[in-house]
Amino acid sequence: QVQLQESGPGLVKPSQTLSLTCTVSGASITTNYYYWSWIRQPPGKGLEWMGAIAYSGTTYYSPSLKSRTSISRDTSKNRFTLQLSSVTPEDTAVYYCARDRVIRTTTPALRGQGTQVTVSS
């Protein structure tokens, strides 16, 4: 059974960098043809696809977030990480990591339970 678990601080100050990790169990993040994504949902708003790292290590980003987003991976620990810089209160959201064979989807076949991140001083 494949499981994804997000971890990271629940509170980040404005202008700082948000860093979240998704630890994957039950499957390798290098398995062919899967994309490992980050998706978020601000309060009262819809889901937003942020970016992904492919099985090959290639990264893809939402154009609206590209300048502030970095996704990387640690294959030895089977996990991948999101960094979002220069955060503002508008980045407050529930953040999900996900897996799918399709990129840029907000309805992935598999996702973690999500973690709440609040940006506030």
Coordinates of N, CA, C and O in Angstrom, one line a residue:
Q1 N 0.8 -1.2 0.0 CA 0.0 0.0 0.0 C 0.9 1.2 0.0 O 1.7 1.4 0.9
V2 N 0.7 2.1 -1.0 CA 1.5 3.3 -1.1 C 0.8 4.4 -0.2 O -0.4 4.6 -0.2
Q3 N 1.7 5.0 0.6 CA 1.3 6.1 1.5 C 2.2 7.3 1.4 O 3.4 7.2 1.2
L4 N 1.6 8.5 1.5 CA 2.3 9.7 1.4 C 2.0 10.5 2.7 O 0.9 10.6 3.1
Q5 N 3.1 11.1 3.3 CA 2.9 11.8 4.6 C 3.6 13.1 4.5 O 4.9 13.1 4.4
E6 N 2.9 14.2 4.6 CA 3.5 15.5 4.7 C 4.0 15.8 6.1 O 3.4 15.4 7.1
S7 N 5.1 16.6 6.1 CA 5.6 17.1 7.4 C 6.3 18.4 7.2 O 6.8 18.7 6.1
G8 N 6.3 19.2 8.3 CA 6.9 20.5 8.3 C 6.2 21.4 9.3 O 5.2 21.0 10.0
P9 N 6.7 22.6 9.4 CA 6.2 23.6 10.4 C 4.8 24.0 10.0 O 4.5 24.2 8.9
G10 N 3.9 24.2 11.0 CA 2.6 24.6 10.8 C 2.4 26.1 10.8 O 1.4 26.7 10.3
L11 N 3.5 26.8 11.2 CA 3.4 28.3 11.3 C 4.7 28.8 10.7 O 5.8 28.4 11.1
V12 N 4.6 29.8 9.7 CA 5.7 30.4 9.1 C 5.5 31.9 9.1 O 4.4 32.4 8.9
K13 N 6.6 32.6 9.3 CA 6.4 34.1 9.4 C 6.5 34.7 7.9 O 7.2 34.1 7.0
P14 N 5.8 35.8 7.7 CA 5.9 36.4 6.4 C 7.4 36.7 6.0 O 8.2 37.0 6.8
S15 N 7.6 36.6 4.7 CA 8.9 36.8 4.1 C 9.9 35.6 4.2 O 10.9 35.5 3.5
Q16 N 9.5 34.6 5.1 CA 10.4 33.4 5.3 C 10.1 32.4 4.2 O 9.2 32.6 3.3
T17 N 10.8 31.3 4.2 CA 10.7 30.2 3.3 C 10.0 29.1 4.0 O 10.4 28.6 5.0
L18 N 8.9 28.6 3.3 CA 8.1 27.5 3.8 C 8.8 26.2 3.2 O 9.1 26.2 2.0
S19 N 9.0 25.3 4.1 CA 9.6 24.0 3.6 C 8.8 22.8 4.1 O 8.6 22.7 5.4
L20 N 8.4 22.0 3.2 CA 7.6 20.8 3.6 C 8.2 19.6 2.9 O 8.8 19.7 1.8
T21 N 8.1 18.5 3.6 CA 8.6 17.2 3.1 C 7.5 16.2 3.0 O 6.6 16.1 3.8
C22 N 7.6 15.4 1.9 CA 6.6 14.3 1.7 C 7.4 13.0 1.7 O 8.3 12.8 0.9
T23 N 7.1 12.2 2.7 CA 7.8 10.9 2.8 C 6.9 9.8 2.3 O 5.7 9.8 2.6
V24 N 7.4 9.1 1.4 CA 6.7 8.1 0.6 C 7.0 6.7 1.1 O 8.2 6.3 1.2
S25 N 6.0 5.9 1.3 CA 6.2 4.5 1.7 C 5.4 3.6 0.8 O 4.4 4.0 0.3
G26 N 5.9 2.4 0.5 CA 5.2 1.4 -0.3 C 5.5 1.5 -1.8 O 5.0 0.7 -2.6
A27 N 6.3 2.5 -2.2 CA 6.7 2.7 -3.6 C 7.9 3.6 -3.7 O 8.1 4.4 -2.8
S28 N 8.7 3.4 -4.7 CA 9.8 4.3 -4.9 C 9.4 5.5 -5.7 O 8.7 5.4 -6.7
I29 N 10.0 6.6 -5.4 CA 9.7 7.9 -6.1 C 10.4 7.9 -7.5 O 10.2 8.8 -8.2
T30 N 11.2 6.9 -7.7 CA 11.9 6.8 -9.0 C 11.2 5.8 -10.0 O 11.6 5.6 -11.1
T31 N 10.1 5.3 -9.5 CA 9.3 4.3 -10.3 C 8.8 5.0 -11.6 O 8.3 6.1 -11.5
N32 N 9.1 4.4 -12.7 CA 8.7 5.0 -14.0 C 7.3 5.5 -14.1 O 6.4 4.9 -13.7
Y33 N 7.3 6.8 -14.7 CA 6.1 7.4 -15.2 C 5.2 8.0 -14.1 O 4.1 8.4 -14.5
Y34 N 5.7 8.1 -12.9 CA 4.9 8.8 -11.9 C 5.4 10.2 -11.7 O 6.6 10.4 -11.7
Y35 N 4.5 11.1 -11.4 CA 4.8 12.5 -11.0 C 4.4 12.7 -9.6 O 3.3 12.2 -9.1
W36 N 5.3 13.3 -8.8 CA 5.1 13.6 -7.4 C 4.9 15.0 -7.2 O 5.8 15.8 -7.5
S37 N 3.7 15.4 -6.8 CA 3.3 16.8 -6.8 C 3.0 17.4 -5.5 O 2.9 16.7 -4.5
W38 N 2.9 18.7 -5.5 CA 2.4 19.5 -4.4 C 1.2 20.3 -4.8 O 1.2 20.9 -5.9
I39 N 0.2 20.2 -4.0 CA -1.1 20.9 -4.3 C -1.5 21.6 -3.0 O -1.2 21.1 -1.9
R40 N -2.2 22.7 -3.1 CA -2.6 23.4 -1.9 C -4.0 23.9 -2.0 O -4.5 24.0 -3.1
Q41 N -4.6 24.1 -0.9 CA -6.0 24.7 -0.9 C -6.1 25.8 0.2 O -6.1 25.4 1.4
P42 N -6.1 27.0 -0.2 CA -6.3 28.1 0.8 C -7.7 28.0 1.3 O -8.6 27.5 0.7
P43 N -7.9 28.6 2.5 CA -9.2 28.6 3.1 C -10.3 29.2 2.2 O -10.1 30.3 1.7
G44 N -11.4 28.5 2.0 CA -12.5 29.0 1.2 C -12.2 29.0 -0.3 O -13.0 29.6 -1.1
K45 N -11.1 28.5 -0.8 CA -10.8 28.5 -2.2 C -10.6 27.1 -2.7 O -10.6 26.1 -1.9
G46 N -10.4 27.0 -4.0 CA -10.2 25.7 -4.6 C -8.8 25.2 -4.5 O -7.9 25.8 -4.0
L47 N -8.6 24.0 -5.0 CA -7.2 23.3 -5.1 C -6.4 24.0 -6.1 O -6.8 24.3 -7.2
E48 N -5.1 24.1 -5.8 CA -4.1 24.7 -6.7 C -2.9 23.8 -6.9 O -2.3 23.5 -5.9
W49 N -2.6 23.4 -8.1 CA -1.4 22.6 -8.4 C -0.2 23.6 -8.3 O -0.2 24.6 -9.0
M50 N 0.8 23.2 -7.6 CA 2.0 24.1 -7.4 C 3.1 23.6 -8.2 O 3.9 24.5 -8.8
G51 N 3.4 22.3 -8.3 CA 4.5 21.8 -9.0 C 4.7 20.4 -8.8 O 4.0 19.8 -8.0
A52 N 5.7 19.8 -9.5 CA 5.9 18.4 -9.4 C 7.3 18.0 -9.7 O 8.0 18.8 -10.4
I53 N 7.7 16.8 -9.3 CA 9.0 16.3 -9.7 C 8.7 14.9 -10.2 O 8.0 14.1 -9.7
A54 N 9.3 14.6 -11.4 CA 9.0 13.4 -12.1 C 9.9 12.3 -11.6 O 10.9 12.5 -10.9
Y55 N 9.5 11.1 -12.0 CA 10.3 9.9 -11.6 C 11.8 10.1 -12.1 O 12.7 9.5 -11.5
S56 N 12.0 10.8 -13.1 CA 13.3 11.1 -13.7 C 14.1 12.1 -13.0 O 15.3 12.3 -13.1
G57 N 13.4 12.9 -12.1 CA 14.0 14.0 -11.4 C 13.7 15.4 -12.1 O 14.0 16.4 -11.5
T58 N 13.1 15.4 -13.2 CA 12.7 16.6 -13.9 C 11.6 17.3 -13.0 O 10.7 16.7 -12.5
T59 N 11.7 18.6 -12.9 CA 10.8 19.4 -12.2 C 9.9 20.3 -13.1 O 10.3 20.7 -14.2
Y60 N 8.7 20.5 -12.6 CA 7.7 21.3 -13.3 C 7.0 22.2 -12.3 O 6.8 21.8 -11.2
Y61 N 6.7 23.4 -12.7 CA 6.2 24.4 -11.8 C 5.0 25.1 -12.4 O 4.9 25.4 -13.6
S62 N 4.1 25.5 -11.5 CA 3.0 26.4 -11.9 C 3.6 27.8 -12.3 O 4.4 28.3 -11.6
P63 N 3.2 28.3 -13.5 CA 3.8 29.6 -13.9 C 3.6 30.7 -12.8 O 4.5 31.5 -12.6
S64 N 2.5 30.7 -12.1 CA 2.2 31.7 -11.2 C 3.1 31.6 -9.9 O 3.2 32.6 -9.2
L65 N 3.7 30.4 -9.7 CA 4.5 30.2 -8.5 C 5.9 29.9 -8.8 O 6.8 29.8 -7.9
K66 N 6.3 29.8 -10.0 CA 7.6 29.4 -10.4 C 8.7 30.1 -9.8 O 9.8 29.5 -9.4
S67 N 8.6 31.4 -9.7 CA 9.7 32.3 -9.2 C 9.9 32.0 -7.7 O 11.0 32.4 -7.2
R68 N 9.0 31.4 -7.0 CA 9.1 31.3 -5.6 C 9.2 29.8 -5.1 O 9.4 29.5 -4.0
T69 N 9.1 28.9 -6.1 CA 9.0 27.5 -5.7 C 10.2 26.6 -6.2 O 10.7 26.8 -7.3
S70 N 10.5 25.7 -5.3 CA 11.6 24.7 -5.6 C 11.1 23.4 -5.1 O 10.8 23.3 -3.9
I71 N 11.2 22.4 -5.9 CA 10.9 21.0 -5.5 C 12.2 20.2 -5.7 O 12.8 20.2 -6.8
S72 N 12.5 19.4 -4.7 CA 13.7 18.5 -4.8 C 13.4 17.2 -4.2 O 12.3 17.0 -3.7
R73 N 14.3 16.2 -4.3 CA 14.0 14.9 -3.8 C 15.3 14.3 -3.2 O 16.4 14.7 -3.5
D74 N 15.1 13.4 -2.3 CA 16.2 12.6 -1.7 C 15.8 11.1 -2.0 O 15.0 10.6 -1.2
T75 N 16.4 10.6 -3.0 CA 16.0 9.2 -3.3 C 16.5 8.2 -2.3 O 15.8 7.1 -2.2
S76 N 17.5 8.5 -1.6 CA 18.0 7.6 -0.5 C 17.0 7.4 0.6 O 16.9 6.4 1.3
K77 N 16.2 8.5 0.8 CA 15.2 8.5 1.9 C 13.8 8.4 1.3 O 12.8 8.4 2.1
N78 N 13.7 8.3 0.0 CA 12.4 8.2 -0.7 C 11.4 9.3 -0.3 O 10.3 9.0 0.2
R79 N 11.9 10.5 -0.4 CA 11.0 11.6 -0.1 C 11.3 12.8 -1.0 O 12.4 12.9 -1.6
F80 N 10.4 13.7 -1.1 CA 10.6 14.9 -1.8 C 10.1 16.1 -1.0 O 9.3 16.0 -0.1
T81 N 10.7 17.3 -1.4 CA 10.5 18.5 -0.6 C 10.0 19.7 -1.4 O 10.4 19.8 -2.6
L82 N 9.2 20.5 -0.8 CA 8.7 21.7 -1.4 C 9.3 22.9 -0.6 O 9.3 22.9 0.6
Q83 N 9.9 23.8 -1.3 CA 10.3 25.1 -0.7 C 9.6 26.2 -1.4 O 9.6 26.3 -2.6
L84 N 8.9 27.1 -0.6 CA 8.2 28.3 -1.2 C 8.8 29.5 -0.5 O 8.6 29.6 0.8
S85 N 9.4 30.3 -1.2 CA 10.1 31.5 -0.6 C 9.2 32.7 -0.5 O 8.1 32.8 -1.2
S86 N 9.6 33.7 0.3 CA 8.9 35.0 0.4 C 7.4 34.8 0.6 O 6.6 35.4 -0.1
V87 N 7.1 34.0 1.6 CA 5.7 33.7 1.8 C 4.9 35.0 2.4 O 5.5 35.8 3.0
T88 N 3.6 35.0 2.1 CA 2.7 36.0 2.6 C 1.5 35.3 3.2 O 1.4 34.1 3.0
P89 N 0.7 36.0 3.9 CA -0.5 35.4 4.5 C -1.4 34.7 3.4 O -2.1 33.8 3.7
E90 N -1.3 35.1 2.1 CA -2.0 34.5 1.1 C -1.5 33.1 0.8 O -2.2 32.3 0.0
D91 N -0.4 32.7 1.3 CA 0.1 31.4 1.2 C -0.4 30.4 2.2 O -0.1 29.2 2.3
T92 N -1.2 30.9 3.1 CA -1.9 30.1 4.1 C -2.8 29.1 3.4 O -3.6 29.5 2.6
A93 N -2.6 27.8 3.8 CA -3.4 26.8 3.0 C -3.1 25.4 3.7 O -2.2 25.3 4.5
V94 N -3.9 24.5 3.3 CA -3.6 23.1 3.5 C -2.8 22.6 2.3 O -3.2 22.8 1.2
Y95 N -1.6 22.0 2.6 CA -0.7 21.6 1.6 C -0.7 20.1 1.5 O -0.6 19.4 2.5
Y96 N -0.8 19.6 0.3 CA -0.9 18.1 0.1 C 0.2 17.7 -0.9 O 0.6 18.4 -1.8
C97 N 0.8 16.5 -0.6 CA 1.7 15.9 -1.6 C 0.9 14.8 -2.3 O -0.1 14.3 -1.7
A98 N 1.2 14.5 -3.5 CA 0.4 13.6 -4.3 C 1.2 12.8 -5.3 O 2.3 13.2 -5.6
R99 N 0.5 11.8 -5.8 CA 1.1 11.0 -6.9 C 0.1 10.7 -8.0 O -1.0 10.4 -7.7
D100 N 0.6 10.8 -9.2 CA -0.3 10.5 -10.3 C 0.6 10.2 -11.6 O 1.8 10.6 -11.6
R101 N 0.0 9.6 -12.6 CA 0.7 9.5 -13.9 C 0.4 10.7 -14.8 O 1.0 10.8 -15.8
V102 N -0.4 11.5 -14.3 CA -0.7 12.8 -15.0 C -0.2 14.0 -14.3 O -0.3 14.0 -13.0
I103 N 0.4 14.9 -15.0 CA 1.0 16.0 -14.4 C -0.1 17.1 -14.3 O -1.0 17.2 -15.1
R104 N 0.1 18.1 -13.4 CA -0.8 19.3 -13.3 C -2.2 18.9 -13.0 O -3.1 19.6 -13.5
T105 N -2.4 17.9 -12.3 CA -3.8 17.6 -11.9 C -4.0 18.0 -10.4 O -3.2 17.8 -9.6
T106 N -5.2 18.5 -10.1 CA -5.6 18.8 -8.8 C -6.5 17.7 -8.2 O -7.0 17.8 -7.0
T107 N -6.7 16.6 -8.9 CA -7.4 15.4 -8.5 C -6.6 14.2 -8.7 O -6.9 13.3 -9.5
P108 N -5.5 14.1 -8.0 CA -4.5 13.0 -8.2 C -5.1 11.7 -7.7 O -6.0 11.7 -6.8
A109 N -4.6 10.6 -8.2 CA -5.1 9.3 -7.8 C -4.7 9.0 -6.4 O -5.5 8.3 -5.7
L110 N -3.7 9.6 -5.9 CA -3.3 9.3 -4.5 C -2.7 10.6 -3.9 O -1.9 11.3 -4.6
R111 N -3.1 10.9 -2.7 CA -2.5 12.1 -2.0 C -2.4 11.8 -0.5 O -3.1 11.0 0.0
G112 N -1.6 12.6 0.1 CA -1.5 12.6 1.6 C -2.7 13.2 2.3 O -3.6 13.7 1.6
Q113 N -2.7 13.2 3.6 CA -3.8 13.7 4.3 C -3.7 15.3 4.4 O -4.8 15.9 4.7
G114 N -2.6 15.8 4.1 CA -2.5 17.3 4.1 C -2.0 17.8 5.4 O -2.1 17.2 6.4
T115 N -1.3 19.0 5.3 CA -0.8 19.6 6.5 C -1.2 21.1 6.4 O -1.0 21.8 5.4
Q116 N -1.7 21.7 7.5 CA -2.0 23.1 7.5 C -0.8 23.9 7.7 O 0.0 23.6 8.7
V117 N -0.6 24.9 6.9 CA 0.4 25.9 7.1 C -0.2 27.3 7.2 O -1.0 27.7 6.3
T118 N 0.1 28.0 8.2 CA -0.4 29.3 8.4 C 0.8 30.3 8.3 O 1.9 30.1 9.0
V119 N 0.6 31.3 7.6 CA 1.7 32.4 7.5 C 1.2 33.6 8.3 O 0.2 34.2 7.9
S120 N 1.9 33.8 9.3 CA 1.5 34.9 10.2 C 2.7 35.3 11.1 O 3.5 34.5 11.4
S121 N 2.7 36.6 11.4 CA 3.8 37.1 12.3 C 3.4 36.9 13.8 O 4.2 37.2 14.7

